[in-house]
GROMACS .gro file of C-alpha atoms in nm:
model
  239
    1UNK     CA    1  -1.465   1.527  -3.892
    2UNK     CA    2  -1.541   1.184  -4.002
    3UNK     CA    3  -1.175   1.068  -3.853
    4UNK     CA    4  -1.268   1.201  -3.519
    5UNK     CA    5  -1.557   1.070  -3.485
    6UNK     CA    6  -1.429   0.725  -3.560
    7UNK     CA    7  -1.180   0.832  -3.317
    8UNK     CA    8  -1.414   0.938  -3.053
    9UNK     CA    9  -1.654   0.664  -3.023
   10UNK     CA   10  -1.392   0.367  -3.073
   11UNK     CA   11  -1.216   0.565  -2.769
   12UNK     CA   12  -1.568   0.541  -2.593
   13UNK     CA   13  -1.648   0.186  -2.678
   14UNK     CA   14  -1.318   0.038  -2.579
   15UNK     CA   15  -1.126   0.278  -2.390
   16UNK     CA   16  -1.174   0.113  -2.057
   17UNK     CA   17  -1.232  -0.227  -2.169
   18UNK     CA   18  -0.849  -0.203  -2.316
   19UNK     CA   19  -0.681  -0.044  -2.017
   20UNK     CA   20  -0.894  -0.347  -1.809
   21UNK     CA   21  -0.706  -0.608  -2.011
   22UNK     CA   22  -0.353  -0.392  -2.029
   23UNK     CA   23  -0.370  -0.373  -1.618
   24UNK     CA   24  -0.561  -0.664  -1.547
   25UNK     CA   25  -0.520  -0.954  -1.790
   26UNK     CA   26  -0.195  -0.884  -2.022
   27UNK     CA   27   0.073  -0.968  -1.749
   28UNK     CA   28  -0.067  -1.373  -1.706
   29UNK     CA   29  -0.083  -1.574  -2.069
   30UNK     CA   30  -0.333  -1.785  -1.877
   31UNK     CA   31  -0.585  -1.529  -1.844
   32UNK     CA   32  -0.536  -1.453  -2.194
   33UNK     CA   33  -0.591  -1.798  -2.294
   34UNK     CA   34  -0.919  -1.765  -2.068
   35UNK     CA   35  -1.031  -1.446  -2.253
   36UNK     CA   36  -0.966  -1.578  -2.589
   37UNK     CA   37  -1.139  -1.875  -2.470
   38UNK     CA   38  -1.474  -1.728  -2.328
   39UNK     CA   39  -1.503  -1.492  -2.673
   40UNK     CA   40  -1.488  -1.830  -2.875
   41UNK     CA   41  -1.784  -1.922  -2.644
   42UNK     CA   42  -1.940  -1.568  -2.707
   43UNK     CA   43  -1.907  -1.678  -3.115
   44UNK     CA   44  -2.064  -2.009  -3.031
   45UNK     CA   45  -2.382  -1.901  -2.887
   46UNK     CA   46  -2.421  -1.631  -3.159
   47UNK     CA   47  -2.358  -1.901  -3.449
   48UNK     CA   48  -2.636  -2.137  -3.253
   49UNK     CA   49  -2.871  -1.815  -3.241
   50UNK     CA   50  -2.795  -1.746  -3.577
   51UNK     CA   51  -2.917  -2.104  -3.733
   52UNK     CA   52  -3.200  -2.119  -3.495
   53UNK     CA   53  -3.341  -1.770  -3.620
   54UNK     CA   54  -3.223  -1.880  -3.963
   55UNK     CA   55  -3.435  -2.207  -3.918
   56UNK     CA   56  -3.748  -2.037  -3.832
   57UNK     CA   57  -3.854  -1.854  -4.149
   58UNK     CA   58  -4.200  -1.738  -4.036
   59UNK     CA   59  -4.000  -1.534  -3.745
   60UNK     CA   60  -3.729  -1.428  -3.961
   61UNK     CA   61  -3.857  -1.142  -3.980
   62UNK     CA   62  -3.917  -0.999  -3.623
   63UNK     CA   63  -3.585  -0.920  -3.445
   64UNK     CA   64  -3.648  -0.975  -3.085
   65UNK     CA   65  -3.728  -1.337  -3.191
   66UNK     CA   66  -3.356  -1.358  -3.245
   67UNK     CA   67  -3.234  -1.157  -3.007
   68UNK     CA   68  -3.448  -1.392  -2.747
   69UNK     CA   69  -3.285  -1.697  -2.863
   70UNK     CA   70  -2.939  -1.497  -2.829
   71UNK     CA   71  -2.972  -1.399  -2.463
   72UNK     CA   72  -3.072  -1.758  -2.414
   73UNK     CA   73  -2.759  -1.930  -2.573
   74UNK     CA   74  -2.516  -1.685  -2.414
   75UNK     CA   75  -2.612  -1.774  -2.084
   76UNK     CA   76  -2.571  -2.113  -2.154
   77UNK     CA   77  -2.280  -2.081  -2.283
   78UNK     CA   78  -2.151  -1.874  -1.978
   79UNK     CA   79  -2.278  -2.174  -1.760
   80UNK     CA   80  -2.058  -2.426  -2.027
   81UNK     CA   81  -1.719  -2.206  -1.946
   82UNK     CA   82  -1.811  -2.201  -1.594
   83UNK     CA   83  -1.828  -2.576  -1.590
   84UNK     CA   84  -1.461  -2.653  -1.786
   85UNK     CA   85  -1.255  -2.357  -1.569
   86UNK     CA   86  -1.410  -2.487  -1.253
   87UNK     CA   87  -1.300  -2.821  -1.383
   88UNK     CA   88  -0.986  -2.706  -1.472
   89UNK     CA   89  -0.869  -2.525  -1.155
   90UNK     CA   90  -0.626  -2.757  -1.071
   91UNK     CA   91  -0.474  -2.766  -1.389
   92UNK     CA   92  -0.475  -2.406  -1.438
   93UNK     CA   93  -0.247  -2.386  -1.119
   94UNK     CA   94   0.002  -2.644  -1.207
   95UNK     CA   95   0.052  -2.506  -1.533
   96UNK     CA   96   0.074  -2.094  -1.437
   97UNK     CA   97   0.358  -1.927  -1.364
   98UNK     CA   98   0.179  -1.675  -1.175
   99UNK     CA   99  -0.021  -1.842  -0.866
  100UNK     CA  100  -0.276  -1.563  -0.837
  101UNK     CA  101  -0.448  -1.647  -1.169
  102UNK     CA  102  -0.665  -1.914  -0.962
  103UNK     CA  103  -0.625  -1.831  -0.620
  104UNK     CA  104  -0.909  -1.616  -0.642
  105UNK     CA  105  -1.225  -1.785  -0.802
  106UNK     CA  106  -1.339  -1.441  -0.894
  107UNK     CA  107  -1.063  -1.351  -1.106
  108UNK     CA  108  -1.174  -1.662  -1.362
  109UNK     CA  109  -1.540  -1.519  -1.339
  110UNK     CA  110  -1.364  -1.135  -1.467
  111UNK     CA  111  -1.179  -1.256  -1.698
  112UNK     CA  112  -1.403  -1.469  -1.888
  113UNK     CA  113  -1.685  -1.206  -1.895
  114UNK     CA  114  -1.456  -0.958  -2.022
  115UNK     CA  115  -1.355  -1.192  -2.276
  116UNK     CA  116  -1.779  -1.240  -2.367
  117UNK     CA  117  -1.838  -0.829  -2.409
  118UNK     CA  118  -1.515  -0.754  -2.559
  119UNK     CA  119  -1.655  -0.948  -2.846
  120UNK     CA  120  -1.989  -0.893  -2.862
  121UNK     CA  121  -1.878  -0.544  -2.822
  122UNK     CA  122  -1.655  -0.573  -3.153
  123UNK     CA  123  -1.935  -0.794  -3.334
  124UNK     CA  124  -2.209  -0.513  -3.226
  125UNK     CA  125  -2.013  -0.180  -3.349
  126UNK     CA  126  -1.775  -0.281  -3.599
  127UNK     CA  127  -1.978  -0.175  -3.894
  128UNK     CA  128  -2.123   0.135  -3.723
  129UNK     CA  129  -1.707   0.230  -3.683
  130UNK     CA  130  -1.648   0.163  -4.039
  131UNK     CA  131  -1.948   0.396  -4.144
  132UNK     CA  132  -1.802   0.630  -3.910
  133UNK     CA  133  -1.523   0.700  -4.104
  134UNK     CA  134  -1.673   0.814  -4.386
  135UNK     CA  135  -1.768   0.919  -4.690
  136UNK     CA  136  -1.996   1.133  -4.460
  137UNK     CA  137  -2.121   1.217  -4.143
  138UNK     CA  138  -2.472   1.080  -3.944
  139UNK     CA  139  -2.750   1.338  -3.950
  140UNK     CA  140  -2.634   1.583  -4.246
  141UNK     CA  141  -2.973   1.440  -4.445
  142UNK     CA  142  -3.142   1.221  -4.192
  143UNK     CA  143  -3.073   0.981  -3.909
  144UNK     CA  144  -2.989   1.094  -3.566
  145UNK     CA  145  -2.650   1.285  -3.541
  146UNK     CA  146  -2.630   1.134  -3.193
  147UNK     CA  147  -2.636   0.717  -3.384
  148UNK     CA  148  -2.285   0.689  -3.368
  149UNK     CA  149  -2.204   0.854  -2.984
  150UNK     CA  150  -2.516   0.649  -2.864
  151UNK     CA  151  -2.383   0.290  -3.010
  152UNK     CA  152  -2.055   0.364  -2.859
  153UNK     CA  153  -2.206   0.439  -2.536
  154UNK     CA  154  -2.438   0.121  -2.520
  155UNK     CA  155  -2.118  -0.080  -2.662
  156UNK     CA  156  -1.929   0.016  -2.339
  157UNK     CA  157  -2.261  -0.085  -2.140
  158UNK     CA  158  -2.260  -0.435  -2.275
  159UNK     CA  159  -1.885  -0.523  -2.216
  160UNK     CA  160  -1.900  -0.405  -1.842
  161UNK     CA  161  -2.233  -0.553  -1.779
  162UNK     CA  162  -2.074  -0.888  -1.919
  163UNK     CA  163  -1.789  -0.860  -1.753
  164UNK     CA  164  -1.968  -0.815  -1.400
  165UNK     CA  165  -2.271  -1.037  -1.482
  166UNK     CA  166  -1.951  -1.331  -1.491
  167UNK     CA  167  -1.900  -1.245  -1.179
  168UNK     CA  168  -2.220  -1.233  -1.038
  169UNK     CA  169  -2.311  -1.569  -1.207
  170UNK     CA  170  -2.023  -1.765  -1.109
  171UNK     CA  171  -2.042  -1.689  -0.772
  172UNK     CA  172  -2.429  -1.773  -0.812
  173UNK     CA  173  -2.321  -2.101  -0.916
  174UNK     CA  174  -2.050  -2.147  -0.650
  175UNK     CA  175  -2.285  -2.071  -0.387
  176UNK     CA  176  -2.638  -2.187  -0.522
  177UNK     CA  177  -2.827  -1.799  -0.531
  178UNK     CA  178  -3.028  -1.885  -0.753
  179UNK     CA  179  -3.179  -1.529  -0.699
  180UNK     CA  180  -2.868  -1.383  -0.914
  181UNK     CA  181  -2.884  -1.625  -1.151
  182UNK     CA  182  -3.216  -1.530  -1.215
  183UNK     CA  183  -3.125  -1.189  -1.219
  184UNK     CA  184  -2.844  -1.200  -1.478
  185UNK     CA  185  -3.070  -1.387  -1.697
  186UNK     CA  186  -3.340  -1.168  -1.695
  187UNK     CA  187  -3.176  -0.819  -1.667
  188UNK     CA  188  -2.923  -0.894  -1.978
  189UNK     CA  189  -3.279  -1.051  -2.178
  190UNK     CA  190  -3.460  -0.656  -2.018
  191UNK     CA  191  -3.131  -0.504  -2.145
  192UNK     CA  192  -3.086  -0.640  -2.478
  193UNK     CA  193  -3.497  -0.609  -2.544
  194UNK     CA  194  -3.472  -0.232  -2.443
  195UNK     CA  195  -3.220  -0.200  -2.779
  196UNK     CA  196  -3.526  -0.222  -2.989
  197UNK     CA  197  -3.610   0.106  -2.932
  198UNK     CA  198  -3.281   0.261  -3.094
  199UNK     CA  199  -3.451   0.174  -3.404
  200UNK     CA  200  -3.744   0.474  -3.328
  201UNK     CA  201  -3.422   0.654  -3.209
  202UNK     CA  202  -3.536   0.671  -2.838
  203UNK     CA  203  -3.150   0.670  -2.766
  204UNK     CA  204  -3.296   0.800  -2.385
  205UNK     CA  205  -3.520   0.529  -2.337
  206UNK     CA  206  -3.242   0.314  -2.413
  207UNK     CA  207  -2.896   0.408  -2.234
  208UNK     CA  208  -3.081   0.589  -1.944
  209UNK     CA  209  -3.229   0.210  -1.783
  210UNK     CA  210  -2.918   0.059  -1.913
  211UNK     CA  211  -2.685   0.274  -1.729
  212UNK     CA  212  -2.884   0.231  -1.456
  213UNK     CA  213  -2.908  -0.126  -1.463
  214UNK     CA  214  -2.511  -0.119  -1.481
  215UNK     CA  215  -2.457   0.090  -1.187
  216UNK     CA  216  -2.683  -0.232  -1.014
  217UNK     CA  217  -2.493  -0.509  -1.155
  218UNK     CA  218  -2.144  -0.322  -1.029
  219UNK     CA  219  -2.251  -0.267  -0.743
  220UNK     CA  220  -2.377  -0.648  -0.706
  221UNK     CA  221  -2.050  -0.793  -0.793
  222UNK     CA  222  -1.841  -0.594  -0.609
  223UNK     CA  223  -2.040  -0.692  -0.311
  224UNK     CA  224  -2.013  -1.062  -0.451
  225UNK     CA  225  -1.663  -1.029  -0.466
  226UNK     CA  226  -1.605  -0.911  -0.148
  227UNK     CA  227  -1.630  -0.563  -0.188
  228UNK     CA  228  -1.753  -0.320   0.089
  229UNK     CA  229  -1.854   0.056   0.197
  230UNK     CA  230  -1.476   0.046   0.379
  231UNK     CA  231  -1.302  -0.122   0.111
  232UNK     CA  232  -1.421   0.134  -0.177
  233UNK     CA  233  -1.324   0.379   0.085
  234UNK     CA  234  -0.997   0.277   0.116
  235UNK     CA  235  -0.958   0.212  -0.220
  236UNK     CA  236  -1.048   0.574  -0.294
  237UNK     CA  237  -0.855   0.715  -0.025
  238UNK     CA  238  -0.538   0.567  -0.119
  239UNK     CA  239  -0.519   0.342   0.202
   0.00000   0.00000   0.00000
């Protein structure tokens, strides 16, 4: 049971992040190099958060003080790695094989934030995985049976919503809306604050906004991206 449940929610958590980077990413070394790059970034910004909440010792104590400071330092890190691959366009196409790794200033914006929730995603579940496995299973004496299906789920919220806040934020940038900047700031600080409550086990309170706030921030950057109601149609159609 354990086995499957490991199974299961590793499936959940980074099922569609993998087939993203298998369909999307693996072809081109450069994007891989870009991924790679913006998850180094990620590790920054969490190292930074870390001494900073370290630092303080009176707030040591309270969680969202560190998880403020977090938010905070990943966005400016996400600004940082929008400033060098906007700097090094150029570069980027002399050196790549494949012309369509730059052609499209979106496909930068993807990659990166797919690079930023594929590791938070690892740094956020990897324990809760390894207690998956065994010796026994969530709930039998107390604790939530649902812990380990609801961290998986939320896991898979934070990678997509990093990957299409990158997107929304770039183009922010590229285009001075400071109205989406705003709102990638503040919905990933709403998001991450709204994780507090998994520790009263209001798992509902939790993935229900989150979801929802998803389904926004998709919808944003595919708009962003140049996405539209006859695109998706033709996309789903097959046309």
């Amino acid at each position: 049971m354990t086995l499957a449940e490991f199974i299961g929610c590793a499936s959940l958590a980074f099922g569609a992040p993998f087939f993203m980077f298998i369909f999307s990413i693996s072809h081109d070394p450069i994007r891989i190099i870009i991924l790679i790059a913006a998850a180094f970034f990620w590790l920054l910004a969490l190292l930074l958060s870390s001494l900073i909440w370290f630092a303080v010792v009176p707030l040591r104590s309270y969680l969202a003080f560190g998880l403020v400071f977090s938010v905070i330092f990943q966005e400016v890190f996400r600004f940082v790695i929008y400033k060098i691959l906007r700097k090094t366009e150029k570069g980027l196409q002399e050196v790549a094989d494949n012309v369509r790794v730059t052609e499209n200033k979106h496909i930068l914006a993807y990659v990166s934030g797919l690079g930023f929730g594929v590791i938070s995603g690892a740094f956020a579940i990897i324990n809760i995985l390894a207690d998956a496995v065994g010796p026994a299973t969530m709930g039998l004496i107390s604790g939530s049976e649902n812990f380990f299906l609801t961290s998986a789920a939320q896991t898979l919220c934070m990678i997509l919503l990093h990957t299409f806040w990158s997107v929304i934020f770039f183009n922010a940038l590229d285009t001075r809306k400071n109205t989406h900047i705003a709102y990638v700031v503040l919905s990933h600080l709403f998001v991450s604050c709204l994780t507090l409550l998994n520790r009263r086990e209001l798992y509902w309170a939790t993935l229900l906004p989150n979801y929802a706030i998803l389904a926004i921030t998709a919808a944003i950057a595919f708009r962003v991206a140049g996405g539209s109601l006859l695109s998706l149609r033709r996309f789903i159609t097959c046309k």
